[in-house]
Amino acid sequence: MGATPPVVTRFAPSPTGFLHIGGARTALFNLLFARHHGGRFLLRIEDTDRARSTQAAVDAILDGMRWLALDWDGEPVMQFARSPRHAEVVHSLLAAGHAYKCFATADELKAMRGAQRAAKVPLRYDGRWRDRDPADGGDAPYVIRLRAPRGGTTTIADAVQGNVTVADDELDDMVLLRSDGSPTYMLAVVVDDHDMGVTHVVRGDDHLNNAFRQLALIEALGWPEPAYAHIPLIHGADGSKLSKRHGALGVDAYRDALGMLPEAVDNYLLKLGWGHGDDEFISREQAVEWFDLAGIGRGPARFDLAKLTHVNAHYLRLADDDRLVDLVAPRIARLLDRPLTDADRALLRRGMGELKLRATDLDGLAASSLFYLRSRPIPMDAGAQKLLDDPSAGGLVAGVRAALAEVAWDAAGLEAAVRGVADAAGVKLGKVAQPLRAAVTGSATSPGLFEVLVLLGRDEALGRMDDALSREPVA
Ligand code: GLU
């Protein structure tokens, strides 16, 4: 036995739209498989469909991949630029008798399909030029078709789907080169995979049927067969095909609109269709160590935004505070309608350790951070208003206001003072702490009250209490 070739995988998106969540998962699986085996993960942009491919889509795909750290090796291969090579391969097949010229006109093929439809037989090219002398075609335009095998069967030992067998006669002689000399998609995939040294084709199972046609071509060329793994598509939580309604958005929407962290999206996508025991949170490092094709499920995976959000909350808690300030600052600036000052950022940074424990996405984190940076008088949400409208609230807040004017401004001193007010009034700490929290944060929930007071500073905190004491009760 010769040495096993190093593993080479590839992700081959068609640049007709954004990088969607299914594509990102395919790319991730290819990356992890290659890294697990110490191999290479390549990127090929399948831009042969000139009418639908756009540079904006290429940029969006590369941007999405970079964001998710789906770092490919080498330069992306642009498929369209390789057309001459694709044509060259077809001419070698023609010379070897594995392909032939077909001069059938569009009208002729239409009539052929009409007759097949009437006879209720599958619509397939009937091989009318397979054994004809091409000289009969004269100067007429022609396509070049593969002389596909007949009469046998082809079995693919798919790493996910198992053995799948198709009778050769179910596949007709596909076109490789169109009459204008342009290569077909099926040809381009095979040639590019070969030239890129791809050993494992891991892609959506909507391509399983294509694999049989591609394999016939690979055999005609005498090239080594890649291993295949066709992964089930992602469905919505309700089991139907994933649509926009289910979150089939571009990955940029997960970053921008939904405020997810890339490591959370990666972790969620990994778990979507691949399992490693009960492990829910898996780092990239662990994923590389553990990933295998055998762990990919055969059933369609179900996309669940609530689960992704749960995973995101986990990674927010782990994220570095400075990084979170950077991520959340533009969102806060939008909400406040002003840029953040250095002092704002410093304050946010000090509060972040607690703020991030309660957030599930970056918008939520921005919203819950806002109270630190608001100018007085800060707005009160409904929960805060209710707390402050309680008949006992005014007296307690006023008591705290007076007590706090005196104390050392640190957490221990503040807590002792607030407790003192509660004890004197004969109420539990919460009875004082809640309206106080409402007064200084504008909300009934916030990070720890004493931390908030410390970070706001004496003047700001006392000012906010004064504002609350002078506000008109809401009827
Ligand atoms: N360009 C194809 C797609 O975007 C992928 C083809 C392949 O992976 O072989 O669906």
Coordinates of C-alpha atoms and ligand atoms in Angstrom, one line a residue:
M1 CA 0.0 0.0 0.0
G2 CA 1.2 3.5 -0.8
A3 CA 1.1 6.3 1.7
T4 CA -2.3 7.8 2.3
P5 CA -2.5 11.2 0.6
P6 CA -2.9 14.1 3.0
V7 CA -6.5 15.1 3.5
V8 CA -7.7 18.0 1.4
T9 CA -11.2 19.4 1.7
R10 CA -12.9 22.3 0.1
F11 CA -15.9 24.6 0.4
A12 CA -17.3 25.5 -3.0
P13 CA -20.0 28.2 -2.6
S14 CA -21.8 29.7 -5.6
P15 CA -21.6 33.5 -5.2
T16 CA -25.2 34.2 -5.9
G17 CA -26.1 35.5 -2.5
F18 CA -24.8 35.8 1.1
L19 CA -23.1 33.0 3.0
H20 CA -26.1 31.4 4.6
I21 CA -26.1 29.3 7.8
G22 CA -26.2 25.9 5.9
G23 CA -23.2 26.9 3.8
A24 CA -21.3 28.1 6.9
R25 CA -21.9 24.7 8.5
T26 CA -20.7 22.9 5.4
A27 CA -17.5 25.0 5.5
L28 CA -17.0 24.4 9.2
F29 CA -17.3 20.6 8.8
N30 CA -14.8 20.7 5.9
L31 CA -12.4 22.9 8.0
L32 CA -12.6 20.7 11.1
F33 CA -12.2 17.5 9.1
A34 CA -9.1 18.8 7.4
R35 CA -7.6 20.3 10.6
H36 CA -8.3 17.1 12.5
H37 CA -6.2 15.2 9.9
G38 CA -3.5 17.8 9.6
G39 CA -4.7 18.5 6.1
R40 CA -5.7 21.5 4.0
F41 CA -9.0 23.3 3.7
L42 CA -9.5 25.0 0.4
L43 CA -12.0 27.5 -0.9
R44 CA -13.4 27.6 -4.4
I45 CA -15.8 30.2 -5.7
E46 CA -18.1 28.6 -8.2
D47 CA -18.8 31.6 -10.3
T48 CA -19.5 29.8 -13.6
D49 CA -23.1 31.1 -13.6
R50 CA -22.2 34.5 -15.0
A51 CA -25.7 35.8 -14.9
R52 CA -26.2 35.1 -11.2
S53 CA -22.7 35.5 -9.7
T54 CA -21.7 38.9 -8.3
Q55 CA -18.7 40.4 -6.7
A56 CA -20.8 41.6 -3.8
A57 CA -21.7 38.0 -3.1
V58 CA -18.1 36.9 -3.3
D59 CA -17.2 39.6 -0.8
A60 CA -20.1 38.7 1.5
I61 CA -19.0 35.1 1.5
L62 CA -15.4 35.8 2.3
D63 CA -16.4 38.3 4.9
G64 CA -18.8 35.8 6.6
M65 CA -16.1 33.1 6.5
R66 CA -13.5 35.4 8.1
W67 CA -16.0 36.4 10.8
L68 CA -16.6 32.8 11.7
A69 CA -12.8 32.0 11.5
L70 CA -13.4 29.6 8.7
D71 CA -9.9 30.2 7.6
W72 CA -9.1 28.6 4.3
D73 CA -5.7 27.7 3.1
G74 CA -4.1 29.5 0.2
E75 CA -5.9 31.8 -2.2
P76 CA -9.5 31.1 -3.2
V77 CA -9.8 29.3 -6.5
M78 CA -12.1 31.1 -9.0
Q79 CA -13.8 28.6 -11.1
F80 CA -14.7 30.7 -14.1
A81 CA -11.1 31.6 -14.7
R82 CA -10.3 28.0 -15.1
S83 CA -12.6 27.5 -18.1
P84 CA -9.8 26.9 -20.6
R85 CA -8.5 24.0 -18.3
H86 CA -12.0 22.6 -18.2
A87 CA -12.3 22.6 -22.0
E88 CA -8.8 21.1 -22.3
V89 CA -9.9 18.1 -20.2
V90 CA -13.0 17.6 -22.4
H91 CA -10.9 17.5 -25.5
S92 CA -8.7 14.9 -23.9
L93 CA -11.8 12.8 -23.2
L94 CA -12.9 13.3 -26.8
A95 CA -9.6 12.1 -28.1
A96 CA -9.7 9.0 -25.9
G97 CA -13.3 8.2 -27.0
H98 CA -14.8 8.8 -23.6
A99 CA -16.8 11.8 -24.9
Y100 CA -18.5 12.5 -28.2
K101 CA -20.0 15.4 -30.2
C102 CA -23.7 15.7 -30.2
F103 CA -25.2 17.7 -33.0
A104 CA -28.9 17.4 -31.9
T105 CA -30.6 20.7 -32.2
A106 CA -32.7 22.3 -29.5
D107 CA -35.9 21.5 -31.5
E108 CA -34.9 18.0 -31.9
L109 CA -34.3 17.5 -28.2
K110 CA -37.6 19.2 -27.4
A111 CA -39.4 16.7 -29.7
M112 CA -37.5 13.9 -28.1
R113 CA -38.6 14.9 -24.6
G114 CA -42.2 15.4 -25.9
A115 CA -42.2 11.8 -27.1
Q116 CA -40.8 10.6 -23.8
R117 CA -43.4 12.5 -21.9
A118 CA -46.1 11.0 -24.0
A119 CA -44.7 7.5 -23.5
K120 CA -44.4 8.2 -19.7
V121 CA -40.7 7.3 -19.6
P122 CA -38.1 9.4 -17.8
L123 CA -36.8 12.4 -19.7
R124 CA -33.3 11.6 -20.7
Y125 CA -31.0 12.2 -23.6
D126 CA -31.4 9.1 -25.7
G127 CA -27.8 8.8 -26.9
R128 CA -28.6 9.5 -30.6
W129 CA -25.1 10.8 -31.4
R130 CA -23.3 8.3 -29.1
D131 CA -22.3 6.0 -31.9
R132 CA -22.8 8.2 -34.9
D133 CA -20.0 9.4 -37.1
P134 CA -19.4 13.0 -36.1
A135 CA -18.7 13.8 -39.7
D136 CA -22.5 13.5 -40.2
G137 CA -22.8 16.7 -38.2
G138 CA -20.8 18.7 -40.7
D139 CA -20.2 22.4 -39.6
A140 CA -23.3 22.5 -37.4
P141 CA -22.9 23.5 -33.8
Y142 CA -22.4 20.7 -31.3
V143 CA -22.1 20.0 -27.6
I144 CA -19.7 17.5 -26.2
R145 CA -21.2 14.8 -24.0
L146 CA -19.7 12.2 -21.7
R147 CA -19.9 8.6 -23.0
A148 CA -21.3 7.4 -19.6
P149 CA -21.2 3.7 -18.7
R150 CA -24.2 1.6 -19.5
G151 CA -25.8 -1.5 -18.0
G152 CA -24.0 -1.6 -14.7
T153 CA -24.5 0.1 -11.3
T154 CA -22.5 2.6 -9.4
T155 CA -22.3 2.5 -5.6
I156 CA -21.1 5.4 -3.5
A157 CA -19.9 4.5 0.0
D158 CA -21.0 7.8 1.5
A159 CA -19.6 8.5 4.9
V160 CA -22.9 9.9 6.1
Q161 CA -25.6 8.3 3.8
G162 CA -24.0 4.8 3.8
N163 CA -23.9 2.8 0.5
V164 CA -26.1 4.4 -2.1
T165 CA -26.5 2.6 -5.5
V166 CA -27.7 4.0 -8.8
A167 CA -28.2 2.1 -12.0
D168 CA -26.0 3.6 -14.8
D169 CA -29.0 3.6 -17.1
E170 CA -30.7 6.1 -14.9
L171 CA -28.1 8.7 -15.9
D172 CA -27.9 9.9 -19.5
D173 CA -24.9 11.2 -21.3
M174 CA -24.5 14.6 -19.8
V175 CA -23.2 17.6 -21.6
L176 CA -19.6 18.6 -20.6
L177 CA -19.0 21.5 -23.0
R178 CA -21.8 23.6 -24.5
S179 CA -22.0 24.6 -28.1
D180 CA -20.3 27.9 -27.3
G181 CA -17.4 26.0 -25.8
S182 CA -18.3 26.9 -22.2
P183 CA -17.9 24.1 -19.6
T184 CA -20.9 22.8 -17.6
Y185 CA -21.0 23.1 -13.9
M186 CA -20.7 19.3 -13.5
L187 CA -17.5 19.2 -15.5
A188 CA -16.0 22.2 -13.7
V189 CA -16.5 20.6 -10.2
V190 CA -14.8 17.4 -11.2
V191 CA -11.8 19.0 -12.8
D192 CA -11.3 21.6 -10.1
D193 CA -11.6 19.0 -7.3
H194 CA -9.0 16.9 -9.0
D195 CA -6.6 19.7 -9.7
M196 CA -7.0 21.0 -6.2
G197 CA -6.1 17.6 -4.9
V198 CA -9.4 17.2 -3.0
T199 CA -9.6 13.9 -1.2
H200 CA -12.9 14.3 0.7
V201 CA -16.0 16.0 -0.7
V202 CA -18.1 17.1 2.2
R203 CA -21.3 19.0 1.1
G204 CA -25.0 19.2 1.3
D205 CA -27.0 16.1 0.4
D206 CA -28.8 18.0 -2.3
H207 CA -25.6 17.2 -4.3
L208 CA -25.8 13.4 -3.8
N209 CA -27.4 12.8 -7.2
N210 CA -24.7 14.9 -8.8
A211 CA -22.0 12.7 -7.2
F212 CA -23.0 9.8 -9.5
R213 CA -22.6 11.9 -12.6
Q214 CA -19.4 13.3 -11.3
L215 CA -18.1 9.8 -10.5
A216 CA -18.8 8.6 -14.1
L217 CA -16.7 11.5 -15.3
I218 CA -13.9 10.8 -12.8
E219 CA -13.8 7.2 -13.9
A220 CA -13.6 8.2 -17.6
L221 CA -10.7 10.4 -16.7
G222 CA -9.0 7.6 -14.7
W223 CA -8.7 10.0 -11.8
P224 CA -8.8 8.9 -8.1
E225 CA -12.2 9.0 -6.6
P226 CA -12.7 11.3 -3.6
A227 CA -14.4 10.1 -0.5
Y228 CA -17.9 11.5 -0.2
A229 CA -19.9 12.8 2.8
H230 CA -23.3 14.3 1.9
I231 CA -24.6 16.0 5.0
P232 CA -28.4 16.5 5.6
L233 CA -29.7 20.0 5.0
I234 CA -30.8 22.2 7.8
H235 CA -34.5 22.4 8.4
G236 CA -36.5 24.9 10.5
A237 CA -37.6 24.0 14.0
D238 CA -40.9 22.9 12.6
G239 CA -39.3 20.4 10.3
S240 CA -39.9 22.2 7.0
K241 CA -37.1 23.4 4.7
L242 CA -35.2 26.3 6.3
S243 CA -36.5 29.6 5.1
K244 CA -36.0 33.2 6.1
R245 CA -38.8 32.8 8.6
H246 CA -36.7 30.2 10.4
G247 CA -33.5 32.2 10.5
A248 CA -32.1 31.3 7.1
L249 CA -30.3 34.6 7.0
G250 CA -26.9 35.5 5.8
V251 CA -24.3 35.0 8.6
D252 CA -23.9 38.8 8.6
A253 CA -27.4 39.0 10.0
Y254 CA -26.3 36.8 12.9
R255 CA -23.5 39.2 13.6
D256 CA -25.3 42.5 12.9
A257 CA -29.0 42.1 13.5
L258 CA -29.0 39.3 16.0
G259 CA -25.8 40.3 17.8
M260 CA -24.3 36.9 18.0
L261 CA -20.6 36.1 18.7
P262 CA -18.9 34.1 16.0
E263 CA -17.7 31.4 18.4
A264 CA -21.3 30.9 19.5
V265 CA -22.5 30.5 15.9
D266 CA -19.6 28.1 15.2
N267 CA -20.4 26.1 18.2
Y268 CA -24.1 26.0 17.4
L269 CA -23.5 25.0 13.8
L270 CA -21.1 22.3 14.9
K271 CA -23.7 20.8 17.1
L272 CA -26.3 21.1 14.4
G273 CA -25.9 17.8 12.8
W274 CA -22.8 16.5 14.6
G275 CA -22.6 15.2 18.1
H276 CA -19.9 14.4 20.7
G277 CA -21.8 12.8 23.6
D278 CA -23.7 15.4 25.5
D279 CA -21.1 18.1 25.2
E280 CA -22.9 21.3 24.5
F281 CA -20.1 23.9 24.5
I282 CA -17.2 22.8 22.4
S283 CA -14.2 25.1 21.7
R284 CA -12.6 25.2 18.2
E285 CA -9.6 23.4 19.7
Q286 CA -11.7 20.5 21.0
A287 CA -13.8 20.4 17.8
V288 CA -10.6 19.9 15.8
E289 CA -9.6 17.2 18.1
W290 CA -12.9 15.4 18.1
F291 CA -14.4 16.0 14.7
D292 CA -15.1 13.0 12.5
L293 CA -17.5 12.2 9.7
A294 CA -19.0 9.3 11.6
G295 CA -20.6 11.7 14.1
I296 CA -22.7 13.4 11.5
G297 CA -26.3 12.5 11.9
R298 CA -28.3 11.2 9.0
G299 CA -31.6 13.0 9.8
P300 CA -32.1 16.6 8.9
A301 CA -30.9 19.0 11.5
R302 CA -33.4 21.5 13.0
F303 CA -32.4 25.1 13.3
D304 CA -33.5 26.6 16.6
L305 CA -32.8 30.2 17.3
A306 CA -33.6 29.8 21.0
K307 CA -30.8 27.2 21.3
L308 CA -28.4 29.4 19.4
T309 CA -29.2 32.3 21.7
H310 CA -28.6 30.1 24.7
V311 CA -25.1 29.1 23.3
N312 CA -24.5 32.8 22.6
A313 CA -25.2 33.7 26.2
H314 CA -22.6 31.2 27.3
Y315 CA -19.9 32.8 25.1
L316 CA -20.9 36.3 26.1
R317 CA -20.1 35.3 29.7
L318 CA -16.7 34.0 28.6
A319 CA -15.8 36.9 26.3
D320 CA -13.1 39.3 27.2
D321 CA -14.5 42.6 28.6
D322 CA -12.5 44.9 26.3
R323 CA -13.7 43.0 23.3
L324 CA -17.3 43.3 24.4
V325 CA -16.9 47.0 24.9
D326 CA -15.7 47.3 21.4
L327 CA -18.6 45.2 20.1
V328 CA -21.3 46.9 22.1
A329 CA -20.1 50.5 21.8
P330 CA -21.5 51.1 18.3
R331 CA -24.9 49.7 19.3
I332 CA -25.0 51.9 22.4
A333 CA -24.0 54.9 20.3
R334 CA -27.0 54.2 18.1
L335 CA -29.3 54.0 21.0
L336 CA -28.0 57.1 22.6
D337 CA -27.6 58.9 19.3
R338 CA -24.2 60.1 20.2
P339 CA -20.7 58.7 20.0
L340 CA -19.2 57.3 23.2
T341 CA -16.5 59.3 25.1
D342 CA -13.4 57.7 26.6
A343 CA -15.0 58.1 30.0
D344 CA -18.1 56.2 28.8
R345 CA -16.0 53.4 27.5
A346 CA -14.0 53.2 30.7
L347 CA -17.3 53.1 32.7
L348 CA -18.7 50.4 30.5
R349 CA -15.5 48.4 30.8
R350 CA -15.7 48.5 34.6
G351 CA -19.3 47.4 34.5
M352 CA -18.9 44.8 31.8
G353 CA -17.9 41.9 34.1
E354 CA -21.4 42.0 35.6
L355 CA -23.4 43.2 32.6
K356 CA -22.3 40.3 30.4
L357 CA -23.6 37.7 32.9
R358 CA -27.1 38.8 32.1
A359 CA -27.1 39.2 28.4
T360 CA -28.0 36.8 25.6
D361 CA -27.1 38.9 22.6
L362 CA -25.2 42.1 21.9
D363 CA -28.3 44.2 21.5
G364 CA -29.5 43.1 24.9
L365 CA -26.1 43.8 26.3
A366 CA -26.2 47.3 24.8
A367 CA -29.7 47.9 26.1
S368 CA -28.8 46.7 29.6
S369 CA -25.6 48.9 29.7
L370 CA -27.4 52.0 28.7
F371 CA -28.3 53.2 32.1
Y372 CA -24.7 53.8 33.0
L373 CA -24.3 56.3 30.2
R374 CA -27.6 58.1 30.2
S375 CA -27.8 61.8 31.1
R376 CA -30.0 62.8 34.0
P377 CA -32.9 62.5 34.4
I378 CA -32.7 59.0 33.2
P379 CA -35.9 57.4 31.8
M380 CA -37.8 54.9 34.1
D381 CA -39.2 51.7 32.6
A382 CA -42.5 50.3 33.7
G383 CA -41.0 48.1 36.4
A384 CA -39.0 51.0 37.9
Q385 CA -42.1 53.3 37.8
K386 CA -44.1 50.7 39.7
L387 CA -41.4 50.4 42.4
L388 CA -41.1 54.1 42.8
D389 CA -44.9 54.6 42.9
D390 CA -45.1 52.3 45.9
P391 CA -46.2 54.6 48.9
S392 CA -43.2 53.6 51.0
A393 CA -40.7 54.2 48.2
G394 CA -40.3 57.9 48.5
G395 CA -39.5 57.8 52.2
L396 CA -37.0 55.0 51.9
V397 CA -35.2 56.5 48.9
A398 CA -35.0 59.8 50.8
G399 CA -33.6 58.0 53.8
V400 CA -31.0 56.4 51.7
R401 CA -30.2 59.6 49.9
A402 CA -29.5 61.2 53.3
A403 CA -27.5 58.3 54.6
L404 CA -25.4 58.0 51.5
A405 CA -24.4 61.6 51.4
E406 CA -22.2 60.8 54.4
V407 CA -20.5 57.4 53.7
A408 CA -17.3 56.3 52.1
W409 CA -18.2 55.5 48.5
D410 CA -17.3 51.9 48.3
A411 CA -19.4 48.7 48.2
A412 CA -19.0 47.8 51.9
G413 CA -19.8 51.4 53.1
L414 CA -22.8 51.7 50.7
E415 CA -24.2 48.4 51.7
A416 CA -23.8 49.1 55.5
A417 CA -25.6 52.4 55.0
V418 CA -28.5 50.9 53.0
R419 CA -28.9 48.2 55.6
G420 CA -28.9 50.8 58.3
V421 CA -31.9 52.5 56.6
A422 CA -33.7 49.2 56.2
D423 CA -33.2 48.3 59.8
A424 CA -34.3 51.7 61.1
A425 CA -37.5 51.4 59.0
G426 CA -38.0 47.8 60.1
V427 CA -38.1 46.5 56.5
K428 CA -36.0 43.9 54.6
L429 CA -33.1 45.1 52.6
G430 CA -34.9 44.4 49.4
K431 CA -37.7 46.8 50.3
V432 CA -35.1 49.6 50.2
A433 CA -32.8 48.2 47.6
Q434 CA -35.5 47.9 44.9
P435 CA -36.7 51.5 44.7
L436 CA -33.1 52.6 45.0
R437 CA -32.2 50.4 42.1
A438 CA -35.1 51.8 40.2
A439 CA -33.9 55.4 41.0
V440 CA -30.4 54.9 39.8
T441 CA -30.8 52.4 36.9
G442 CA -34.3 53.2 35.7
S443 CA -35.1 49.5 35.8
A444 CA -36.2 46.8 38.3
T445 CA -33.3 44.6 37.2
S446 CA -29.6 45.5 37.0
P447 CA -26.2 44.3 38.0
G448 CA -25.5 44.3 41.7
L449 CA -26.8 47.5 43.2
F450 CA -23.7 48.4 45.2
E451 CA -21.4 47.8 42.2
V452 CA -23.7 50.1 40.2
L453 CA -23.6 52.8 42.8
V454 CA -19.8 52.6 43.1
L455 CA -19.4 52.8 39.3
L456 CA -21.8 55.7 38.9
G457 CA -20.0 57.7 41.6
R458 CA -21.4 59.7 44.4
D459 CA -22.6 62.8 42.5
E460 CA -24.3 61.0 39.7
A461 CA -25.9 58.4 42.0
L462 CA -27.2 61.1 44.4
G463 CA -28.4 63.2 41.5
R464 CA -30.4 60.3 40.2
M465 CA -32.0 59.8 43.6
D466 CA -33.0 63.4 43.7
D467 CA -34.5 63.1 40.2
A468 CA -36.5 60.1 41.4
L469 CA -37.7 61.9 44.5
S470 CA -38.9 64.8 42.5
R471 CA -40.6 62.9 39.7
E472 CA -44.4 63.0 39.3
P473 CA -46.0 59.6 40.2
V474 CA -47.5 57.9 37.2
A475 CA -51.2 57.6 37.5
Ligands
GLU1 N1 -21.5 25.3 -5.7 C1 -22.3 24.3 -5.0 C2 -23.2 25.0 -4.1 O1 -23.1 26.1 -3.7 C3 -21.5 23.3 -4.3 C4 -20.9 22.2 -5.1 C5 -20.1 21.2 -4.4 O2 -19.9 21.3 -3.2 O3 -19.7 20.3 -5.1 O4 -24.2 24.4 -3.7

